[in-house]
Tab-separated table of C-alpha atoms in Angstrom:
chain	number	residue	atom	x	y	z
A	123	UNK	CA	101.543	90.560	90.169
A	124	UNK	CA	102.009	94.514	90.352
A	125	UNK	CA	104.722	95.369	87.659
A	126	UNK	CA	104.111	99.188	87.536
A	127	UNK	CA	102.438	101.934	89.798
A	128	UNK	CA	101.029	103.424	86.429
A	129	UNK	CA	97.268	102.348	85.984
A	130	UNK	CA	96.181	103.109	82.083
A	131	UNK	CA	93.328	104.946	82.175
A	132	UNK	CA	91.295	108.114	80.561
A	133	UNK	CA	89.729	109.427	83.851
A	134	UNK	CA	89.633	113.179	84.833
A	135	UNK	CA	92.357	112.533	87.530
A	136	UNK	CA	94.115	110.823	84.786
A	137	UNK	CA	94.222	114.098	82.694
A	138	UNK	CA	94.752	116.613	85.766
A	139	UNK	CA	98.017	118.086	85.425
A	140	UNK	CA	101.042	116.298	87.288
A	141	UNK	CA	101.608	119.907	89.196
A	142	UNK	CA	97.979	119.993	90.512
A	143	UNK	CA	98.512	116.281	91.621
A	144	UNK	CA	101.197	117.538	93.523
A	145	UNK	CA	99.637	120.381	95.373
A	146	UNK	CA	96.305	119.084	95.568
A	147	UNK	CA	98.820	116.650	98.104
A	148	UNK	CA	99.860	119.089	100.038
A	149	UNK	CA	97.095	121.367	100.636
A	150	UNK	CA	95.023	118.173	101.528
A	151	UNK	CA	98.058	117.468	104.035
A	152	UNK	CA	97.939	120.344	105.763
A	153	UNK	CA	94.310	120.827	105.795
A	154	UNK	CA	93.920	116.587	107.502
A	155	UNK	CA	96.271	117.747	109.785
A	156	UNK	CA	94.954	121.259	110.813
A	157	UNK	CA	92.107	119.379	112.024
A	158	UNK	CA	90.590	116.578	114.762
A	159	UNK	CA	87.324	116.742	113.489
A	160	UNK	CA	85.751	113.705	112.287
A	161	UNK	CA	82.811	115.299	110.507
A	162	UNK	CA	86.123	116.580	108.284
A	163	UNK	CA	88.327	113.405	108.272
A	164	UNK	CA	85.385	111.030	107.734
A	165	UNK	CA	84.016	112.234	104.091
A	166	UNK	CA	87.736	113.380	103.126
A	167	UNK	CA	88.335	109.635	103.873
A	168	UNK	CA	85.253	108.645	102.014
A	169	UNK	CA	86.437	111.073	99.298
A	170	UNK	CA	89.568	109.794	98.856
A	171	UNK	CA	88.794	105.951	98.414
A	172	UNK	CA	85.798	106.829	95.980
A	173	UNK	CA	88.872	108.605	93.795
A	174	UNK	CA	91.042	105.641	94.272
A	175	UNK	CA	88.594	103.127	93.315
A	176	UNK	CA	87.415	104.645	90.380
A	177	UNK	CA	90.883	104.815	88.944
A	178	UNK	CA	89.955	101.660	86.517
A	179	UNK	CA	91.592	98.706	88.597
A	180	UNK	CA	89.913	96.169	89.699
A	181	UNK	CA	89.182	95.289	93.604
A	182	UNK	CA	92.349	92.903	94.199
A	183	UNK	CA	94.569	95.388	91.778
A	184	UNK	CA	93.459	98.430	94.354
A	185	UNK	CA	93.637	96.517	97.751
A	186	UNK	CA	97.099	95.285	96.685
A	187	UNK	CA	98.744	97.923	96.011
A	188	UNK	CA	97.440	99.373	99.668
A	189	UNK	CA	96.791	96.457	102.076
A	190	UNK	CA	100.007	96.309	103.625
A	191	UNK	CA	99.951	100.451	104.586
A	192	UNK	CA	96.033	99.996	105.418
A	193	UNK	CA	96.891	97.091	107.635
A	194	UNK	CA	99.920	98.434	109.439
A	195	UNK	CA	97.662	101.683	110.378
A	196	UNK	CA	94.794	99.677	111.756
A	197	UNK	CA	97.562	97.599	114.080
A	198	UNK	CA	98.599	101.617	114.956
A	199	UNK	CA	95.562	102.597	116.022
A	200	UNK	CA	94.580	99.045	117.855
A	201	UNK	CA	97.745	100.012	120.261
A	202	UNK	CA	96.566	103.514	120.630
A	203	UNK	CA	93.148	102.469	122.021
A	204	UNK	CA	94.942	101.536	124.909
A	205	UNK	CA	96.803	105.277	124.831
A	206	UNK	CA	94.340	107.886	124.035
A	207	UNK	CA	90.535	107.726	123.722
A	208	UNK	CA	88.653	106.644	120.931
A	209	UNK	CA	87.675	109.910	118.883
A	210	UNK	CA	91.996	110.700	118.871
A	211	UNK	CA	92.566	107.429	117.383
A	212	UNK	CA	89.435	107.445	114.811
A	213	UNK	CA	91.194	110.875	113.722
A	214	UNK	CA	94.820	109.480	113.529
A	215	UNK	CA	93.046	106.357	111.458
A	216	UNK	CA	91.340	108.280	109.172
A	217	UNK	CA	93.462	110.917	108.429
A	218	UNK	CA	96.524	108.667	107.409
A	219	UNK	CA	94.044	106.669	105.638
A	220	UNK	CA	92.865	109.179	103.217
A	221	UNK	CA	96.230	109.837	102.917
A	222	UNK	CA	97.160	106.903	101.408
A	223	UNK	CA	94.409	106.895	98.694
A	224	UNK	CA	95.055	110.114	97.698
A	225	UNK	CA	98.833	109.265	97.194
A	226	UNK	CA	98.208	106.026	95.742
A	227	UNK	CA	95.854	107.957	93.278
A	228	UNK	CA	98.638	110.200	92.381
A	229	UNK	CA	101.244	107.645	91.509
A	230	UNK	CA	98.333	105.384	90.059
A	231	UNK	CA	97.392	108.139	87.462
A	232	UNK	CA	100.826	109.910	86.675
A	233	UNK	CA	103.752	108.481	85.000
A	234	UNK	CA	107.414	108.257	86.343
A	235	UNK	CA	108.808	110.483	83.564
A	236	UNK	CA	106.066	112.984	84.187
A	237	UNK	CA	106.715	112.706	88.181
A	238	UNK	CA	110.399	113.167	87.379
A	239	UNK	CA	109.987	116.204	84.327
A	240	UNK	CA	107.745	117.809	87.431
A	241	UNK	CA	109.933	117.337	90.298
A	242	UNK	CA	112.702	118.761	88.334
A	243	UNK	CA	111.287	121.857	86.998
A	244	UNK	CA	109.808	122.422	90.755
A	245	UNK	CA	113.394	122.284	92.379
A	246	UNK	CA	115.095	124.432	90.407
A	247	UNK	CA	115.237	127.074	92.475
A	248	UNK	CA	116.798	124.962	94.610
A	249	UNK	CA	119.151	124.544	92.721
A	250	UNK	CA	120.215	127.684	91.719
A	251	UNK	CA	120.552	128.764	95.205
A	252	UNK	CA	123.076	125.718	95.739
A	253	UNK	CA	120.850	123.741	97.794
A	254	UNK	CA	120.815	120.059	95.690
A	255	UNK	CA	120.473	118.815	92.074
A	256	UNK	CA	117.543	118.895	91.100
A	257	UNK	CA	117.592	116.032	88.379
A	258	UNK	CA	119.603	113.848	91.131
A	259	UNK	CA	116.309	114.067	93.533
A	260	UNK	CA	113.920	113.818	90.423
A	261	UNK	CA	116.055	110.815	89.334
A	262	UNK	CA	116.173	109.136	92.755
A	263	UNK	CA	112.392	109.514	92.939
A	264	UNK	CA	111.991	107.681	89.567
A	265	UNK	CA	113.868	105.178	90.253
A	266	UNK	CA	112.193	104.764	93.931
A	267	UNK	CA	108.620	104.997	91.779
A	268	UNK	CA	109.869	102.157	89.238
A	269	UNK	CA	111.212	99.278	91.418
A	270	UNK	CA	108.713	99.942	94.625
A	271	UNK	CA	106.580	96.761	92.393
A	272	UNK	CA	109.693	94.919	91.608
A	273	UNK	CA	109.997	94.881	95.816
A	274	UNK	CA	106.689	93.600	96.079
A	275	UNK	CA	107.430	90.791	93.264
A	276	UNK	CA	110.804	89.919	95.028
A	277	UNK	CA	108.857	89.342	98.651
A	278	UNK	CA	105.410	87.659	96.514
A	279	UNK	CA	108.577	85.202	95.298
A	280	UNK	CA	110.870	84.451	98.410
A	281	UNK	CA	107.034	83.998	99.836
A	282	UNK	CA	106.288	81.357	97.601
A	283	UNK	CA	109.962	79.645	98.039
A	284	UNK	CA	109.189	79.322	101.355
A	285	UNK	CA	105.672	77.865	101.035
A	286	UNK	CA	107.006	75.489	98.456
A	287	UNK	CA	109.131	74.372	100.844
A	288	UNK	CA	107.340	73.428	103.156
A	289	UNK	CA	109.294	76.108	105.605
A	290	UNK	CA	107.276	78.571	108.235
A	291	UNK	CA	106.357	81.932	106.697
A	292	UNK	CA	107.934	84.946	108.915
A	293	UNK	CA	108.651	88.655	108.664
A	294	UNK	CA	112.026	87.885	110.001
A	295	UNK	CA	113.023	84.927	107.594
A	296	UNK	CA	111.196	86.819	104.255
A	297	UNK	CA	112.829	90.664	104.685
A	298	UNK	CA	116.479	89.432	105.204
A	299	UNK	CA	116.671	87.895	101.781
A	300	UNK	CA	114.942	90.798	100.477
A	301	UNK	CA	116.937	93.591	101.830
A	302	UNK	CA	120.180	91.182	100.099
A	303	UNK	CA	118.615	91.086	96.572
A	304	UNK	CA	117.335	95.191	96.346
A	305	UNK	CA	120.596	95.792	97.947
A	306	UNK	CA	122.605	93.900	94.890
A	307	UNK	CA	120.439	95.294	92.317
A	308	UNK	CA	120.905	99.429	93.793
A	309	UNK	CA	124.680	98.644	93.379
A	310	UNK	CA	123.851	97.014	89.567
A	311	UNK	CA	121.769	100.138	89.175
A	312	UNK	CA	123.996	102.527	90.711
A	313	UNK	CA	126.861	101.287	88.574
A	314	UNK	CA	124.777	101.697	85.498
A	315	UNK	CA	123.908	105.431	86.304
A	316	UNK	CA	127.518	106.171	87.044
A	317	UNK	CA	128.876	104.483	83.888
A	318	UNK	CA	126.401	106.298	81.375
A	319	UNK	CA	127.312	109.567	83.338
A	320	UNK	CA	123.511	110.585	84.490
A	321	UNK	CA	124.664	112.171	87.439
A	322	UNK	CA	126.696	115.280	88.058
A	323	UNK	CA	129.797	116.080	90.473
């Protein structure tokens, strides 16, 4: 069961500062979609899942924690066959792709509190010109970061109920009892943050 995005580990990505993490995510961004070449897309793809795989997890840890995203993109790009030709979608594919396992390498190798120490110091001028609070948005990203696994546990569980049961298992019949329960525990959480004063007026 995934409990935390974190993955232990002494690896060079590991060590990379959070701040290089961060624009190393951008820059490869901009630069996957700057471009429709696959001789680009394909080894940046190629690149990116070595670096994700090498993170220390095993095979089921790794495809876990992205099957879902991988498999909703390849169901994208099945419907855009039919749409554009086949070089367009290969692109579109591979670009979100790599992607993914470059993201998933960058929560799998930082911490939340480093995320959130980053994100702060990196909106502050924001913040000074009026624009947000910066340790709201770091501290709504943490908590995003931290309970993105205890989703995942939540649906692995009402999935279970419902096989236990005996009773068919649907998108329709698993997410409504899903939304319910991380809707109760943001208010619980929310109530928390507000009692213990962590955020501003």
């Amino acid at each position: 069961m995934l409990t935390s995005l974190y993955v232990e580990g002494s690896s060079w990505f590991h060590r990379l500062p959070v701040r290089a993490k961060l624009i190393a995510l951008l820059l490869l961004s901009l630069s996957l979609f700057a471009t429709q070449s696959l001789y680009l897309l394909a080894p940046a793809f190629l690149f990116c899942g070595w670096l994700y795989f090498s993170l220390g997890m095993t095979l089921r840890q790794a495809l876990a924690r992205i099957g879902f995203v991988f498999f909703t993109i390849l169901v994208l790009a099945a419907v855009n066959l039919f749409l554009l030709p086949f070089p367009e979608v290969a692109a579109l594919a591979l670009r979100l792709m790599a992607l993914v396992f470059f993201a998933a390498a960058v929560t799998a190798t930082t911490t939340i509190s480093a995320f959130m120490d980053e994100i702060t110091v990196l909106l502050k001028p924001l913040e000074r010109m009026g624009l947000l609070n910066a340790a709201d948005v770091s501290l709504a990203l943490g908590l995003v970061l931290r309970f993105v696994p205890d989703i995942f546990a939540r649906y692995e569980a009402i999935r279970e109920a419902h096989r236990a049961r005996g009773l068919p298992i649907r998108p329709l019949t698993i997410i409504g009892p899903l939304i319910i329960l991380t809707l109760k525990d943001a208010d619980t959480i929310a109530a928390a943050i507000d009692a213990r004063g962590f955020r501003r007026q």
